[in-house]
XYZ file of C-alpha atoms in Angstrom:
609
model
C -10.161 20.878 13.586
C -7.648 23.353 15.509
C -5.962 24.425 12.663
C -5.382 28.810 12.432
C -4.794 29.295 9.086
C -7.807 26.617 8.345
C -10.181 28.171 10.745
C -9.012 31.961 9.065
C -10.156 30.879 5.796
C -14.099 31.162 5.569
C -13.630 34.428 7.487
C -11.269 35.644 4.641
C -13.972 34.525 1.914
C -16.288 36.545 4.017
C -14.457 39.174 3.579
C -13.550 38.987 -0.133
C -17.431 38.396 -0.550
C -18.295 41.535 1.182
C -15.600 43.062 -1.082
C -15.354 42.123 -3.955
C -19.268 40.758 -4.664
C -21.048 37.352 -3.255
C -19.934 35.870 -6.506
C -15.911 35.592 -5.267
C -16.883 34.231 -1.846
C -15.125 30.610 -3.179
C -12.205 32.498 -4.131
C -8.756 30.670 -2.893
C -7.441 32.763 0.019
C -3.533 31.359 -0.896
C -2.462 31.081 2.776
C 1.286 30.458 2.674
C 3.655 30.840 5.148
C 5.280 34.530 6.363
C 8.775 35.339 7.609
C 6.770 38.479 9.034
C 4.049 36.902 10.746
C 2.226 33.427 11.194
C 0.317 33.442 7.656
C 0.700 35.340 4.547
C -2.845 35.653 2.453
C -2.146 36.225 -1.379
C -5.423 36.592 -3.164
C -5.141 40.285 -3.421
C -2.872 40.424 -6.685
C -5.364 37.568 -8.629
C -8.548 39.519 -7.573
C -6.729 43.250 -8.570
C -6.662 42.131 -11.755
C -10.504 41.131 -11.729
C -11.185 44.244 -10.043
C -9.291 46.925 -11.698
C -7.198 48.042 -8.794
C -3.824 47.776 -7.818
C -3.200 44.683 -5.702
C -2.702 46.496 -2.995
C -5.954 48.591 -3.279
C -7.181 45.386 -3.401
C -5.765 43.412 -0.485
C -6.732 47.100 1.926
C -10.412 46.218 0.203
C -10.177 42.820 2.258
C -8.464 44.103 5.376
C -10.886 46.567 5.893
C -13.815 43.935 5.848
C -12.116 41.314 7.831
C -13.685 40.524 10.946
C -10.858 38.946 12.941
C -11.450 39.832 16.655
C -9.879 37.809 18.996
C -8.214 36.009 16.562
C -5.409 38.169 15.288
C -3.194 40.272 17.380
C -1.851 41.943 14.103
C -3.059 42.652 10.331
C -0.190 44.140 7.843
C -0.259 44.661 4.765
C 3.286 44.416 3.414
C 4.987 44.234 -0.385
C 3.027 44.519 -3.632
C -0.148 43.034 -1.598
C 0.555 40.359 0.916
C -1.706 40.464 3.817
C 0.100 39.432 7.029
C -1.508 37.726 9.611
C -0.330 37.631 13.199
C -2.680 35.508 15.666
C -3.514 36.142 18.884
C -1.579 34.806 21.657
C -4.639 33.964 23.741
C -6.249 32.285 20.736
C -3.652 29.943 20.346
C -3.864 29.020 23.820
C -7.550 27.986 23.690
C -7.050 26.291 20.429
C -3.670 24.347 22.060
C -5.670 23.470 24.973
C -8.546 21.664 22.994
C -5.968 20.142 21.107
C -4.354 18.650 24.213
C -8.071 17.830 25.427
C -8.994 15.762 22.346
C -5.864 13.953 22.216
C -6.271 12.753 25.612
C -9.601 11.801 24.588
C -9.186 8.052 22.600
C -12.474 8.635 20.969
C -11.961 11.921 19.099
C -7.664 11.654 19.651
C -8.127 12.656 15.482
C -10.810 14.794 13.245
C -12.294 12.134 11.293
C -12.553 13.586 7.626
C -15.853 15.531 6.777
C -16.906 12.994 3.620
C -15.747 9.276 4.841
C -15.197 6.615 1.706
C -14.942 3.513 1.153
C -11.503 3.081 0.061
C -10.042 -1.079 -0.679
C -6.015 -0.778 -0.652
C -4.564 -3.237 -2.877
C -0.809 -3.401 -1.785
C 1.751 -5.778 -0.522
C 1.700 -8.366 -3.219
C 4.154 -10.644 -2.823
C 4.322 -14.636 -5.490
C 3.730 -17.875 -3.678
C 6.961 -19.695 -3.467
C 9.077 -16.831 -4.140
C 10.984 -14.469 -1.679
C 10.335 -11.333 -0.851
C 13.137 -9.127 -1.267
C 13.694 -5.620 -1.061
C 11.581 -4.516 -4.001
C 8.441 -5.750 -1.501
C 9.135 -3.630 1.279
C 8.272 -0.148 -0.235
C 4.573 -1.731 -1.428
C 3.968 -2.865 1.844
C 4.913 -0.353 4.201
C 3.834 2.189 2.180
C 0.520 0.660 1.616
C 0.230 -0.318 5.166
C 0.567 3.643 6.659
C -1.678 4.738 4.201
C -4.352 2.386 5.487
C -3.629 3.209 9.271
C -3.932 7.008 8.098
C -7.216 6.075 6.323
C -8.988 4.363 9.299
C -7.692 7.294 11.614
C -9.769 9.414 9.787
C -12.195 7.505 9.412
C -12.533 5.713 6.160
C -13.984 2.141 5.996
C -10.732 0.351 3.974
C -10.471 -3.269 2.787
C -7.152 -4.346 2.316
C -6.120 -6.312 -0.660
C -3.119 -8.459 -0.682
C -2.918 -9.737 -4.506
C -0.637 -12.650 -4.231
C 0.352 -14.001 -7.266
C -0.610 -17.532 -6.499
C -1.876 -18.730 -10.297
C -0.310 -19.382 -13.959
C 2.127 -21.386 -15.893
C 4.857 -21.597 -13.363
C 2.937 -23.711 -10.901
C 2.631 -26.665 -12.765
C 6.789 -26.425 -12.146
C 6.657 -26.236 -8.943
C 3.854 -28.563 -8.159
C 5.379 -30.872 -10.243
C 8.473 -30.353 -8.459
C 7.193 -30.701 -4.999
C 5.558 -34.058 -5.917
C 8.601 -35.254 -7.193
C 10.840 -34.656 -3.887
C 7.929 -35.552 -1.351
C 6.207 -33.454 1.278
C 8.421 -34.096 3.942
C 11.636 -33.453 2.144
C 13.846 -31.227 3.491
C 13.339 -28.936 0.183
C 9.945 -28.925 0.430
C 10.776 -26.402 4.075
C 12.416 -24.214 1.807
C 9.090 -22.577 1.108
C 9.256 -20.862 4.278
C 12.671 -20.645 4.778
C 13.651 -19.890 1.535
C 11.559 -20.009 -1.388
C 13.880 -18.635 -3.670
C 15.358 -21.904 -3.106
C 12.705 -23.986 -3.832
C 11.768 -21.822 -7.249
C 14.914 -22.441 -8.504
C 15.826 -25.925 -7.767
C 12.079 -26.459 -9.626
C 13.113 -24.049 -12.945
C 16.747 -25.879 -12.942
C 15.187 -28.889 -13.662
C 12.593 -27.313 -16.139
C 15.018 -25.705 -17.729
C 17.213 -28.700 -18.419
C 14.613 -31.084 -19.159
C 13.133 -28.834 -22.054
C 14.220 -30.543 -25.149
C 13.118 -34.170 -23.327
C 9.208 -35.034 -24.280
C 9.063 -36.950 -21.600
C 10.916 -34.851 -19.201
C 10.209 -32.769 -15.987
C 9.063 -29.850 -18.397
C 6.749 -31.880 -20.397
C 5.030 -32.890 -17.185
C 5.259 -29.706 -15.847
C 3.101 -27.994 -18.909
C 0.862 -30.665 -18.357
C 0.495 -30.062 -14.548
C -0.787 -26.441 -15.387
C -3.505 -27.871 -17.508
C -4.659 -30.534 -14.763
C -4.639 -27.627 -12.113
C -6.371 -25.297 -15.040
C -8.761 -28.399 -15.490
C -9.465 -28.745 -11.129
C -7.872 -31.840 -10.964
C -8.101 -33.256 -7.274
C -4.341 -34.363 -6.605
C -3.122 -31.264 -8.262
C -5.027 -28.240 -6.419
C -4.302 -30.013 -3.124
C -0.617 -29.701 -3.455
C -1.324 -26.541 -5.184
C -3.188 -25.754 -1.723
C 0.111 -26.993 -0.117
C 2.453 -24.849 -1.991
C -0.214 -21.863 -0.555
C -0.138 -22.566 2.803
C 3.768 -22.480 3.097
C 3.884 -19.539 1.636
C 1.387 -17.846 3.550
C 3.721 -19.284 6.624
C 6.374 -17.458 5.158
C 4.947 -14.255 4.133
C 3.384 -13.392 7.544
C 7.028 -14.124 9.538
C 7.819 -11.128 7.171
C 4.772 -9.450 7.996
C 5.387 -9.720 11.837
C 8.884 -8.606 12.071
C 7.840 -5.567 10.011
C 4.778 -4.970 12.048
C 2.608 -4.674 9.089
C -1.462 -5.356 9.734
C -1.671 -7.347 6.985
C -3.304 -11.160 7.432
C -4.557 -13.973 5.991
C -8.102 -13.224 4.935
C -6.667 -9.809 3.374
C -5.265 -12.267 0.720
C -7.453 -12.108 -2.596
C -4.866 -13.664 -5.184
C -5.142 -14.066 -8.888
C -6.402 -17.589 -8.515
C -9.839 -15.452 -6.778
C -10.874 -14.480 -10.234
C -10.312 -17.518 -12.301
C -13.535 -19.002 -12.817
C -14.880 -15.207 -14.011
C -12.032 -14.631 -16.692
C -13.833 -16.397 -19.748
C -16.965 -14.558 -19.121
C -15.368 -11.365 -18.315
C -14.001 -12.040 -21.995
C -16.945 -12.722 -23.723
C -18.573 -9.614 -22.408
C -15.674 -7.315 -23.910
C -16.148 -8.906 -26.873
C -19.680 -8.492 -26.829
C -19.727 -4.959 -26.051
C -16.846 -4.217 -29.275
C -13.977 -3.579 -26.517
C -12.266 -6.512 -27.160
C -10.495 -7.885 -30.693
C -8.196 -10.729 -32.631
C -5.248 -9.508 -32.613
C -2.154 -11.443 -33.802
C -4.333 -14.367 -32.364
C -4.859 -12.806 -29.076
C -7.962 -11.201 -27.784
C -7.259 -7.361 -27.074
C -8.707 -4.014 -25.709
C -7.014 -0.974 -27.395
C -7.579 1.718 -24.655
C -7.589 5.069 -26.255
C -4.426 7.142 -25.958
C -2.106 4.814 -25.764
C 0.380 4.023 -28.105
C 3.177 2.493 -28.709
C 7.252 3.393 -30.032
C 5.941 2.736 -33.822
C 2.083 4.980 -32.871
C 0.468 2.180 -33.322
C -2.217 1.402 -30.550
C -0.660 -0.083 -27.621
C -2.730 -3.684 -27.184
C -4.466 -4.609 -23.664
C -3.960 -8.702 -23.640
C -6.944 -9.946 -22.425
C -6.561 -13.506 -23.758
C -3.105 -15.182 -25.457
C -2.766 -16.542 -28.530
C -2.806 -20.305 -26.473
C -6.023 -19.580 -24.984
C -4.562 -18.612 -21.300
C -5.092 -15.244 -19.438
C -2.299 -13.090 -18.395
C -2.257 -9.677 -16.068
C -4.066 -7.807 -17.776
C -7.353 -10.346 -17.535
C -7.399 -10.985 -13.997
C -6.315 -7.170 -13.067
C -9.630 -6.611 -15.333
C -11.344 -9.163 -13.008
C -10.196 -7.460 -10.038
C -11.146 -3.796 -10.750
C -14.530 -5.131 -11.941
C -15.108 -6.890 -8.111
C -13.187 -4.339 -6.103
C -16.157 -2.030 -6.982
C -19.569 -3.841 -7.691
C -18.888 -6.433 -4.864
C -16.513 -4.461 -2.155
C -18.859 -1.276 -3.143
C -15.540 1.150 -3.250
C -15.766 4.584 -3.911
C -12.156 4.943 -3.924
C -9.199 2.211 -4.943
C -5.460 2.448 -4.780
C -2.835 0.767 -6.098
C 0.336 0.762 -3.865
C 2.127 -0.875 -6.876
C 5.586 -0.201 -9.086
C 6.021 2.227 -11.311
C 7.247 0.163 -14.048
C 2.971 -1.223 -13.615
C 2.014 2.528 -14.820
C 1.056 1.951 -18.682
C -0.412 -1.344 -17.537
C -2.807 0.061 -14.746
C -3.851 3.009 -16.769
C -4.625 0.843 -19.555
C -6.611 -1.301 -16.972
C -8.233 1.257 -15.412
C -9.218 2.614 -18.875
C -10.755 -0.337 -20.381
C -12.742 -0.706 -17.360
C -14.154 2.662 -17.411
C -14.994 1.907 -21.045
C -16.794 -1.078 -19.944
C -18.591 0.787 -17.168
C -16.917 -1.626 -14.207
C -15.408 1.488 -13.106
C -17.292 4.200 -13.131
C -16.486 7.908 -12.776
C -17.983 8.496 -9.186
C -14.899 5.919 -8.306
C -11.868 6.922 -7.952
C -8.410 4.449 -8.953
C -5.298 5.724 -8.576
C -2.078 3.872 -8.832
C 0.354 4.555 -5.730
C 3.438 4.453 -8.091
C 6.283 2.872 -5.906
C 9.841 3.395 -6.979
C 12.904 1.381 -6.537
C 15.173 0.836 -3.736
C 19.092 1.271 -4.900
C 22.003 0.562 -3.787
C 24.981 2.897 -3.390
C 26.081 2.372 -6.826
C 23.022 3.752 -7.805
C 21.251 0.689 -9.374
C 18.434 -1.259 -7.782
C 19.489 -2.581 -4.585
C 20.902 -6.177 -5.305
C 23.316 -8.632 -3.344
C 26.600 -9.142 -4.152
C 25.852 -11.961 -5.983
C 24.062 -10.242 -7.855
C 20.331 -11.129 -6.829
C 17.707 -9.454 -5.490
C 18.337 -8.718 -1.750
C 16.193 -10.945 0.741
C 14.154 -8.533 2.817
C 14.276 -11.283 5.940
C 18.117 -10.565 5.850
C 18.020 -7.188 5.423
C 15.324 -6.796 8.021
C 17.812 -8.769 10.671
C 20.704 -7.073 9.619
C 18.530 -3.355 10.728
C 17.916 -4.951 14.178
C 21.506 -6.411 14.615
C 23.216 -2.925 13.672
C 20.650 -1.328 16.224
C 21.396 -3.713 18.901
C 25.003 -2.785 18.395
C 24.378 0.337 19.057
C 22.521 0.127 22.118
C 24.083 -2.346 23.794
C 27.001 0.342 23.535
C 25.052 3.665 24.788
C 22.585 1.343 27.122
C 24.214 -1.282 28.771
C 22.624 -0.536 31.896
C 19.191 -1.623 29.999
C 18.455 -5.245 30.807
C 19.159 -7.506 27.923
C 15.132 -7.956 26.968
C 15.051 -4.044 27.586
C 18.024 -3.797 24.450
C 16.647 -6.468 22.322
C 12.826 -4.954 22.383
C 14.451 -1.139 21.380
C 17.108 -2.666 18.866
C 13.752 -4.138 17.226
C 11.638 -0.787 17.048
C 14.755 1.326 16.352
C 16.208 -0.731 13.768
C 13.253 -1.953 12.228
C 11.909 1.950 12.459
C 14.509 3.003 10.610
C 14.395 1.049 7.377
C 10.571 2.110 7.666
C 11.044 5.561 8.112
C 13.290 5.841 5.513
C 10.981 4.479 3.258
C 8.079 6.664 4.021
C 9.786 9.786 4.552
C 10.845 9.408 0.685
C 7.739 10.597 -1.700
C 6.706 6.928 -2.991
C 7.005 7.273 -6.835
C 10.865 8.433 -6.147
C 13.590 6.024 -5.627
C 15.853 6.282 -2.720
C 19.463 4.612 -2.051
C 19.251 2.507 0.844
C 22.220 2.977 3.470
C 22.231 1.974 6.838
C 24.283 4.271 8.063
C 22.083 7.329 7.259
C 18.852 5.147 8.549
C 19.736 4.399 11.432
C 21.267 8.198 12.502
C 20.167 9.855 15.225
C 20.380 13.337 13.802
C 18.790 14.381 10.347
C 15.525 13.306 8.980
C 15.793 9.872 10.238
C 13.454 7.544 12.038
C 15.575 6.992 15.173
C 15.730 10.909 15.711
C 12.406 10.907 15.866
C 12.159 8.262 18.280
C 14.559 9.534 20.160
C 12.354 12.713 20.794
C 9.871 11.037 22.045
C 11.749 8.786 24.358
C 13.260 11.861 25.884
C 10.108 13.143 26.648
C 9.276 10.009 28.192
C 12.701 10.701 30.373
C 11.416 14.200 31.428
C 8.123 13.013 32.379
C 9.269 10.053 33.860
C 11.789 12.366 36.500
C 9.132 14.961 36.750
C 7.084 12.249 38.425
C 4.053 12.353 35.726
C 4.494 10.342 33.300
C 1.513 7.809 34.251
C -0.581 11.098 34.379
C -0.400 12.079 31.376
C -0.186 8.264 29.789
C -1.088 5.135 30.981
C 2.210 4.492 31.690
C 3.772 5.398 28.405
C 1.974 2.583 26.428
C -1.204 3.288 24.514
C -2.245 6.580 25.868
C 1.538 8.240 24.636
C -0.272 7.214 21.141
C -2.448 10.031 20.880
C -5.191 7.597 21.070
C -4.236 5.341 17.957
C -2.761 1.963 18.261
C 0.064 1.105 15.790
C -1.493 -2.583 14.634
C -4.758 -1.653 13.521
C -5.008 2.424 13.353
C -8.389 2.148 16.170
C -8.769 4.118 19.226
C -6.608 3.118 22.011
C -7.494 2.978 25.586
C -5.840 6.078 27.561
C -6.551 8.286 30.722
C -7.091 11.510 30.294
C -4.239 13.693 31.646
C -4.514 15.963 34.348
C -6.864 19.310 33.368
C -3.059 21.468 33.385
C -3.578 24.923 31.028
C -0.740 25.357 28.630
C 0.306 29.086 28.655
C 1.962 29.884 25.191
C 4.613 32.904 26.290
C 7.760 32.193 24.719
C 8.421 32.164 20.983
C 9.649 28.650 21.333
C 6.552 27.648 23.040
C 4.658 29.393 20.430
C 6.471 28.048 16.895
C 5.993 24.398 18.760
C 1.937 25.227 19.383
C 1.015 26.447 16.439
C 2.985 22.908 14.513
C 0.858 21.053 16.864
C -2.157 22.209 15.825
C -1.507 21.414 12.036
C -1.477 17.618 12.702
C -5.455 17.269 11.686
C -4.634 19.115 8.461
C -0.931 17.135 7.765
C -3.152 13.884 8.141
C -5.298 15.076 5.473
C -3.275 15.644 3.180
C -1.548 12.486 3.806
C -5.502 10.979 2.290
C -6.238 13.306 -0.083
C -2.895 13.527 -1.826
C -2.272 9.776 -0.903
C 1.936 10.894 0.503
C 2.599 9.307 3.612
C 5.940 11.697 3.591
C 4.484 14.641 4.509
C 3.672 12.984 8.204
C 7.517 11.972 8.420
C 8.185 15.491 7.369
C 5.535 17.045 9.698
C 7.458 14.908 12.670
C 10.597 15.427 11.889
C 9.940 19.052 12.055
C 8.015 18.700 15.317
C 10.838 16.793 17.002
C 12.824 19.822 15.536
C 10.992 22.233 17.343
C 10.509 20.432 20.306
C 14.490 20.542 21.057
C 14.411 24.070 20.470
C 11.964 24.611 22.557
C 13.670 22.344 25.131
C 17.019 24.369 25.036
C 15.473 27.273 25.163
C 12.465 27.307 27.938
C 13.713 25.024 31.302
C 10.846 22.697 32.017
C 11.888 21.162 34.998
C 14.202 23.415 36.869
C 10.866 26.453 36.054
C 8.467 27.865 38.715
C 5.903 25.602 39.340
C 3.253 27.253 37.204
C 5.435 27.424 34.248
C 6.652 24.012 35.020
C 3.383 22.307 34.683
C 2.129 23.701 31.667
C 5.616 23.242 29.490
C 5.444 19.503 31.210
C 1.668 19.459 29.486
C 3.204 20.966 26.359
C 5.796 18.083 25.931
C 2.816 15.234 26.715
C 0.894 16.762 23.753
C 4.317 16.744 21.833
C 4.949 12.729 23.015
C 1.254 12.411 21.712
C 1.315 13.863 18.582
C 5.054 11.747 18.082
C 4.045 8.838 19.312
C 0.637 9.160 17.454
C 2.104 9.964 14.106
C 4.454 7.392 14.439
C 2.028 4.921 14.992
C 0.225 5.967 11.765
C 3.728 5.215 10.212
C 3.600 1.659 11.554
C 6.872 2.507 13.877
C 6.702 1.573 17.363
C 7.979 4.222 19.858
C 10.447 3.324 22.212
C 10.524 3.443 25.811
C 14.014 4.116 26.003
C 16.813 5.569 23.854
């Protein structure tokens, strides 16, 4: 951990202990940001009012028993009771240069977190015989940088992918796909369109309803024979899985998300345990009649009339709904997987129903209080009208489409800028930019906000986009690669230009070391681009703790910032040889970092813009 403002902390503490009493030593320092210097400390005006003193009385108390020797160049005290800090220009150095060590370093290229956990990621979540469309993509890229981040750091996470691949509506389409054959040309739809097959199967349910002897009839009575194990029926049920699975993971590859078969724990996982997991609510006075369903009423929730809002747990007709299996889920997530901590990379509209969950399990003791659940609350995609994103037909839009669509705008693009680029060369970066950029805009949105989705603004290359981003790091690939290093400080601009993490699984990557070049910190650009470096530790920490994958766009976005600054403003390689070598250092720790952080994000980094 490199971080300045970090590392100042305990010696602040120190120094409110020694003046204040031992009893305020775990008083918050408030480092914020200073126009005046690198770090403003504001715990002088809370402890003046503890004290008796004017705040700044108080913050002079502190200065005068801060020991900060080598480590500040300048102490101010400035307003009603700020305490400026200004750090030493040498300390920066040494911190920058174990910075650039240890990301050259694939086994310690990130701090892992001081208390690892044991964290299962449920996210993703897409129905068997259904298509994803675009209300899928925000669960599963979110979900799938947030487990990258987690493993950097350390954390032993189990994905989850909680397929909806059980209830009523598969005795219509098993029913269906018996009826048109196995080697029908419908029955491909499942992986090349589902939404296809889904509907084709409900049209005839739904006109067939009033006939007893009709598709639907046969249909109800398919869901009690795969209820009931029947043989024929949970073998095309096992069918209708296995397509789909086909189908989700072509979605899964073009969006390079780690997700794989045995991460798939679907609703039908928990079936056999529902009836007990009943009976033991019921047992314990959780669980009541209600209307002729079982219910838990979770305390504190309510609904429009006050009346307690009802937990389903078991319909009227004797089947299980959401609420059941989600039940059966929390309950295995943490006495089987052993998690400490669980999150839910799910919808917003799933809030009431997840806390209600998460509630009744506590009151059951499946989920204790030394675990933690949170629901990830996803919001919706729109579309420039404002309303969730839909096609002009009116229907949800088909993330495969919209996926291609990213990559075909990109590739016009490049084969316009690039078309010295061999045509493998344009089709590789039209993938990672285009497909970058619908990512990126995702992630660099806070999760439980919605966003309008616009290509043009994705796919930018100026603004908080994901091509801009890329872009940086590509033309630091360009200076390296004319300076003649770039294989020195990469292996070649593959893994090692990582910062030591790979983007599939979030695990070391293999990567030489650099050459042992010092990086002199002289110019103010130089220095405003060091000391953003060293907060990438502490930006990837936040990212776990407060579970917001945006503030690593953010932290980026502003790196790339600086980085061009610092690029028009300090020659690299037209400077004196000395000079030279440690700015071309300097940009290999800023490729890194981008590269790195990218990675994190699931976003592949070009080689060439």
């Amino acid at each position: 951990m490199n971080n300045p403002a970090e590392l100042v902390v305990p010696r602040v503490q120190a120094a409110i202990a020694t003046a204040f009493g031992e009893e305020f030593r775990q008083t918050d320092p408030v480092v914020r940001p200073s126009q005046f210097a690198d770090i403003q400390i504001n715990a002088a005006m809370a402890l003046a009012k503890k004290a008796g003193l004017p705040p700044r009385d108080a913050a002079a108390k502190i200065v005068d028993a801060l020991d900060l020797d080598g480590i500040c160049a300048g102490v101010e005290i400035s307003g009603p009771g700020f305490i400026n800090l200004s750090f030493d220009g040498t300390w920066i150095e040494e911190l920058l240069n174990a910075e650039a060590a240890q990301a050259a370093s694939p086994a310690t290229a990130v701090t892992p977190a001081a208390k690892p956990r044991r964290v299962v990621v449920d996210y993703s979540s897409p129905n068997v015989a259904k298509e994803m469309h675009v209300g899928h993509l925000r669960t599963t890229v979110v979900g799938d940088s947030l487990v990258k981040v987690l493993e950097a750091l350390g954390d032993t996470v189990i994905r989850q992918n909680h397929i909806g691949d059980w209830g009523t509506p598969f005795g219509m389409l098993i029913e269906h796909w018996l009826e048109i054959g196995e080697d029908s040309p419908e029955a491909a739809l499942l992986v090349e369109d589902p939404s296809a097959f889904y509907q084709a199967a409900r049209a005839k349910f739904d006109a067939s309803a009033a006939d007893e002897d009709g598709f639907a009839t046969r249909a109800r009575l398919r869901v009690v024979a795969l209820q009931g194990g029947d043989a024929e029926t949970f073998a095309v049920w096992q069918r209708l899985v296995a397509q789909s699975k086909r189908y989700f993971n072509a979605i899964y590859s073009m969006l390079g998300i780690s997700l794989t078969d045995d991460h798939i724990a679907g609703e039908s996982s928990y079936d056999a345990h529902l009836a007990q997991l009943c009976h033991e609510l019921e047992e314990r006075g959780l669980a009541r009649i209600s209307d002729g369903a079982l219910c838990t009423f979770p305390e504190g929730f309510t609904g429009r009339d006050g009346q307690p809002l009802p937990l389903i747990i078991r319909k009227s007709d004797g089947g299980y709904g959401y609420g059941t299996t989600d039940l059966a889920t929390i309950r295995y997530r943490v006495r089987d997987l052993e998690a400490d901590r669980v999150l839910y990379v799910v919808g917003a509209p799933q809030n009431v129903h997840l806390r209600m969950v998460m509630a009744t399990a506590r009151d059951a003791g499946w989920l204790p209080d030394s675990v933690e659940a949170v629901h990830v609350q996803i919001g919706n995609v729109l579309g420039e009208d404002g309303k969730i994103l839909k096609s002009r037909s009116g229907a949800p839009v088909k993330l495969m489409a919209l996926l291609e669509e990213a990559v075909d705008r990109a590739r016009a693009v490049i084969d316009t800028s690039r078309p010295e680029l061999s045509d493998l060369e344009r089709a590789v970066t039209a993938r990672q930019v285009g497909i970058g950029a619908v990512k990126y805009a995702d992630l660099s949105t806070g999760h439980d906000t919605e966003y309008v989705f616009d290509f043009d603004r994705m796919l930018a290359l100026t603004g908080n986009t994901g091509p801009y981003v890329q872009y940086a790091a590509a033309r630091i690939r360009s200076i390296l690669r004319k300076a003649g290093v770039l294989e020195q400080f990469t292996d070649g601009g593959g893994a090692g230009g990582l910062g030591g993490v790979t983007p599939a699984s979030g695990t070391p990557a293999t990567a030489t070391s650099g050459p042992a070049t010092a990086i002199a910190v002289v110019e103010p650009a130089e220095r405003a681009l060091a000391l953003h470096l060293l907060e990438f530790d502490a930006t990837l920490n936040k990212v776990r703790d407060a579970i917001e994958p945006h503030r690593l766009c953010g932290y980026l976005f502003e790196l790339a910032q600086l980085f061009t600054s610092f690029y028009d403003q300090c020659p690299v390689l037209k400077a004196e040889e000395s000079v030279r070598d440690s700015r071309l250092a300097l940009c290999a720790l800023v490729l890194r970092r981008l590269s790195g952080g990218l990675a994190l994000l699931g976003i592949e980094t070009p080689e060439n813009m």
